[in-house]
Amino acid sequence: MKMPDLKGKLFSVLGMLLCFAGAELKAQKQLRYRDFGVQIGTLTHVGDVAGGDPAAVIKELRPKFGLMYRYHFKPWFGLGVEGSYGKVFAEDSNHGNPKRNYQVDTDVLQLNGFIELSFKKFGKYQRQNSWTFFVKGGGGLVFYDPELREDARYGSNIILYPNAYTGMQMYGGGGFKIRTGYSSFVSIDATGHLLLFDNLEGWEYKKNNTGNDMMASFNVGYTWMIF
């Protein structure tokens, strides 16, 4: 007589667990959402011409424009893709080397995938948090088209790259989001980009005795959440 009672209780407990699990999965699925955003910002270069001097960086800032799409599996976790177009510029006269007269003037198109993590729950049904810090990281393709300076004298130890090229990069950064409405927010972030090549300037040393080029970006975006 006791065995059927024990089985009945066991099945009841399992049934309750399955119900709770199903409700939890449904709740998590309801919190998923997508968003689409536009960005404007700046792009700077660190390489064989630009060395990161603050005054020169400000002087050589160039604009960048981009689009972004994300899918948020949870209120604090999402995957995204983004595309942007910008320009990097630098010249020797701003970095203490006017006699050499080299210049960087390169159009840059980026296509990246990334992971994003928020420090607070943000997005769908999370109106109690009007802002949050976030970090992001990923990588992708870089399409670049250097324009060489015609009056520069390039040494015999330099290889010129005057055409358009494709390379890869890794990048990461962070910032914060500020909710502006039920389904919109503003984001401000900064990212650093490690390029897996060393000819963004349109040239590189034959012996490849320098590190890969880098870029930095500061971005302001406006995003619409799609529930």
PDB file of C-alpha atoms in Angstrom, residues 136-138 170-174 190-194:
ATOM      1  CA  LYS A 136      31.822  44.279 -25.592  1.00  0.00           C
ATOM      2  CA  GLY A 137      34.362  42.322 -27.582  1.00  0.00           C
ATOM      3  CA  GLY A 138      34.684  40.626 -30.940  1.00  0.00           C
ATOM      4  CA  MET A 170      40.074  41.962 -32.872  1.00  0.00           C
ATOM      5  CA  TYR A 171      38.530  44.669 -30.749  1.00  0.00           C
ATOM      6  CA  GLY A 172      37.000  45.392 -27.378  1.00  0.00           C
ATOM      7  CA  GLY A 173      35.711  48.208 -25.248  1.00  0.00           C
ATOM      8  CA  GLY A 174      32.856  49.435 -23.135  1.00  0.00           C
ATOM      9  CA  ALA A 190      35.009  53.653 -26.609  1.00  0.00           C
ATOM     10  CA  THR A 191      36.744  50.729 -28.331  1.00  0.00           C
ATOM     11  CA  GLY A 192      40.305  49.706 -29.112  1.00  0.00           C
ATOM     12  CA  HIS A 193      41.114  47.753 -32.307  1.00  0.00           C
ATOM     13  CA  LEU A 194      44.107  45.464 -32.820  1.00  0.00           C
TER      14      LEU A 194
END
